[in-house]
XYZ file of C-alpha atoms in Angstrom:
238
model
C 104.384 103.073 100.009
C 103.362 104.258 103.460
C 101.315 107.105 104.856
C 100.926 108.554 108.292
C 97.763 110.502 108.902
C 95.985 112.124 111.810
C 92.433 112.671 113.021
C 91.274 116.312 112.915
C 90.377 118.157 116.069
C 86.633 118.847 116.282
C 87.122 122.570 116.903
C 89.737 123.056 114.214
C 89.211 123.783 110.541
C 91.021 125.061 107.455
C 91.627 128.762 106.854
C 91.941 130.550 103.521
C 95.445 130.769 102.049
C 96.672 134.366 101.806
C 98.471 135.968 98.836
C 101.668 135.828 100.913
C 101.147 132.079 101.412
C 100.780 131.602 97.662
C 103.929 133.600 96.876
C 105.920 131.611 99.448
C 104.858 128.338 97.820
C 106.324 129.197 94.412
C 109.442 127.214 93.527
C 108.973 124.455 96.099
C 108.307 120.732 95.841
C 104.867 119.361 96.620
C 102.734 116.227 96.684
C 99.280 116.242 95.108
C 96.957 113.707 96.736
C 93.330 112.687 96.802
C 91.747 114.170 99.939
C 89.654 111.169 100.977
C 92.149 108.296 100.908
C 95.424 110.289 100.828
C 96.473 108.456 97.651
C 99.423 110.136 95.938
C 98.529 111.444 92.458
C 101.881 112.957 91.505
C 104.954 114.749 92.811
C 105.573 118.206 91.424
C 106.789 121.746 91.839
C 104.810 124.970 92.269
C 105.868 127.144 89.336
C 103.657 130.220 89.725
C 100.423 131.858 90.877
C 97.436 133.099 88.859
C 94.328 134.764 90.321
C 94.663 133.021 93.659
C 95.568 129.636 92.166
C 98.859 127.716 92.041
C 100.309 126.243 88.843
C 101.774 122.822 89.668
C 103.975 120.982 87.169
C 104.711 117.240 87.598
C 108.314 116.363 88.402
C 110.542 114.189 86.265
C 109.253 115.486 82.934
C 106.035 113.458 83.212
C 102.605 114.482 81.959
C 99.954 115.707 84.370
C 97.148 113.122 84.671
C 93.704 114.054 83.267
C 91.400 115.642 85.814
C 87.872 117.088 86.039
C 87.334 120.804 86.694
C 86.403 121.611 90.300
C 87.576 118.238 91.669
C 88.969 118.403 95.220
C 92.630 117.662 95.953
C 95.111 117.936 98.801
C 98.460 119.704 98.390
C 101.394 118.790 100.648
C 103.953 121.583 100.367
C 107.610 121.117 101.334
C 109.541 124.296 102.125
C 113.089 123.720 103.463
C 113.548 124.351 107.200
C 109.796 124.842 107.686
C 107.022 122.538 108.847
C 105.231 120.661 106.089
C 102.129 122.571 104.977
C 98.872 120.886 103.993
C 96.389 122.737 101.777
C 93.005 121.794 100.309
C 91.939 123.079 96.908
C 89.937 122.598 93.717
C 90.996 122.200 90.095
C 90.684 125.550 88.284
C 92.376 124.440 85.088
C 94.653 121.766 83.666
C 96.620 120.580 80.644
C 99.070 117.774 79.925
C 101.801 119.946 81.458
C 100.272 121.307 84.671
C 97.358 121.583 87.055
C 95.983 124.860 88.372
C 94.806 124.408 91.962
C 92.617 127.195 93.406
C 90.113 127.880 96.223
C 93.012 127.012 98.527
C 92.771 126.705 102.293
C 95.421 125.732 104.841
C 94.688 122.826 107.154
C 94.969 122.870 110.941
C 98.264 122.224 112.716
C 97.638 118.551 113.530
C 96.981 117.723 109.880
C 100.368 119.237 109.025
C 102.008 116.132 110.495
C 100.713 114.096 107.540
C 103.703 112.847 105.603
C 104.252 110.595 102.622
C 107.165 108.186 102.952
C 108.565 105.765 100.393
C 110.011 102.676 102.120
C 113.505 101.667 100.997
C 116.339 99.531 102.324
C 119.597 101.183 101.327
C 123.044 101.775 102.769
C 124.684 105.186 103.079
C 127.464 106.909 104.979
C 126.476 109.378 107.708
C 129.042 112.054 108.536
C 128.384 114.094 111.681
C 129.033 117.748 110.772
C 128.114 119.477 114.032
C 131.456 121.309 113.870
C 130.077 123.336 110.950
C 127.362 124.697 113.269
C 129.354 126.222 116.175
C 126.340 128.285 117.284
C 124.319 125.120 117.815
C 124.003 123.621 121.277
C 125.142 120.350 119.731
C 128.193 121.838 118.009
C 131.279 119.657 118.352
C 134.813 120.175 117.084
C 135.067 116.755 115.467
C 133.936 114.806 112.444
C 133.136 111.119 112.253
C 131.482 108.988 109.577
C 129.531 105.769 110.065
C 127.636 103.321 107.899
C 123.855 103.574 108.316
C 120.694 102.168 106.747
C 118.126 104.404 105.050
C 114.666 102.916 105.649
C 112.441 105.493 103.971
C 112.618 108.726 102.010
C 110.216 111.586 101.312
C 110.452 115.017 99.723
C 111.084 116.448 103.186
C 113.646 114.047 104.628
C 114.735 110.504 105.420
C 114.575 107.977 108.238
C 117.740 106.122 109.240
C 118.732 103.171 111.396
C 122.158 103.323 112.980
C 124.188 101.952 115.871
C 125.529 105.434 116.604
C 124.133 107.535 119.417
C 123.140 110.673 117.555
C 120.709 113.022 119.226
C 118.012 115.419 118.028
C 119.685 118.576 116.791
C 122.700 116.783 115.317
C 123.608 117.636 111.727
C 124.471 114.782 109.354
C 125.873 114.694 105.845
C 124.549 111.596 104.053
C 126.795 110.416 101.242
C 127.080 107.460 98.853
C 123.290 106.993 98.784
C 122.024 105.352 95.585
C 118.242 105.771 95.629
C 117.897 104.808 91.997
C 120.397 102.781 89.973
C 119.516 104.746 86.835
C 121.024 107.890 88.416
C 124.496 108.842 87.157
C 125.777 109.626 90.657
C 124.820 108.985 94.295
C 122.850 111.476 96.362
C 124.430 113.710 98.990
C 122.033 115.213 101.544
C 122.597 117.697 104.375
C 120.152 116.806 107.146
C 119.299 117.549 110.761
C 117.932 114.966 113.186
C 114.530 115.930 114.565
C 113.725 112.774 116.577
C 115.315 109.518 117.757
C 113.629 106.255 118.769
C 115.458 103.136 120.057
C 114.773 100.015 117.994
C 116.650 97.574 120.236
C 119.687 97.588 122.506
C 121.976 98.191 119.531
C 120.128 100.259 116.930
C 118.228 103.555 116.944
C 115.861 104.956 114.340
C 116.320 108.633 113.421
C 114.022 111.029 111.619
C 115.951 113.634 109.617
C 114.799 116.581 107.530
C 116.682 118.015 104.571
C 118.367 121.328 105.367
C 119.229 122.599 101.886
C 119.131 121.238 98.363
C 119.606 122.648 94.870
C 116.678 122.637 92.446
C 118.609 120.123 90.347
C 118.935 117.728 93.300
C 115.277 118.259 94.258
C 114.256 117.237 90.742
C 116.592 114.230 90.910
C 115.020 113.234 94.233
C 111.501 113.421 92.757
C 112.563 111.335 89.769
C 114.233 108.743 92.018
C 111.163 108.390 94.264
C 108.928 107.987 91.207
C 111.243 105.302 89.828
C 111.236 103.429 93.166
C 107.438 103.525 93.155
C 107.328 102.243 89.570
C 109.590 99.320 90.454
C 107.528 98.540 93.570
C 104.302 98.426 91.536
C 105.947 96.306 88.832
C 107.206 93.765 91.390
C 103.763 93.493 93.004
C 101.912 93.058 89.717
C 104.515 90.553 88.522
């Protein structure tokens, strides 16, 4: 697994999360991490609020790990079509089913670039669907599909390598992507390219964020990432 982190600005600091912030978080996917080393504890979903705290349930039907009251944790919140939010908080309650994270504060803007990514090496089909976005500056009245390589995946998006010359702002439909062989069907993601970086004279690396996804597919994505991590750990220990 890989992490990208940043160094805080000296004159920046966290600010208290508002009731509106808490309400907006409900229903969305999140990562719970240790604040010091950024180690991922579990992937989950915010299911509700209670006296200024968030109830977070682990994804994939797994149990919440045991935890000590008042321990510090970091919450990485993924809301579609919005920048990733990073919050700091303390444990206000827990059970085998959920954690209650309170005393929440939102981190500064630079820290919001922190992003967990699970490395993979998978093939998929990328279909340019700019024609479905005629109001976009990159709207085009044509469709074309190409084979691409998915090199990492997170709750917020994917990174691709392709020989095609997509540009930031392009909309792609990723199809025939098997993240986890135990899944009954491949994933289909609607994404938008947010950055492009040449790898060599032939290939370019693209960062894409997910535009929309059903709760069912979000839960499938969490389960698939957890399974990939399990297999990675098993191969290393073996």
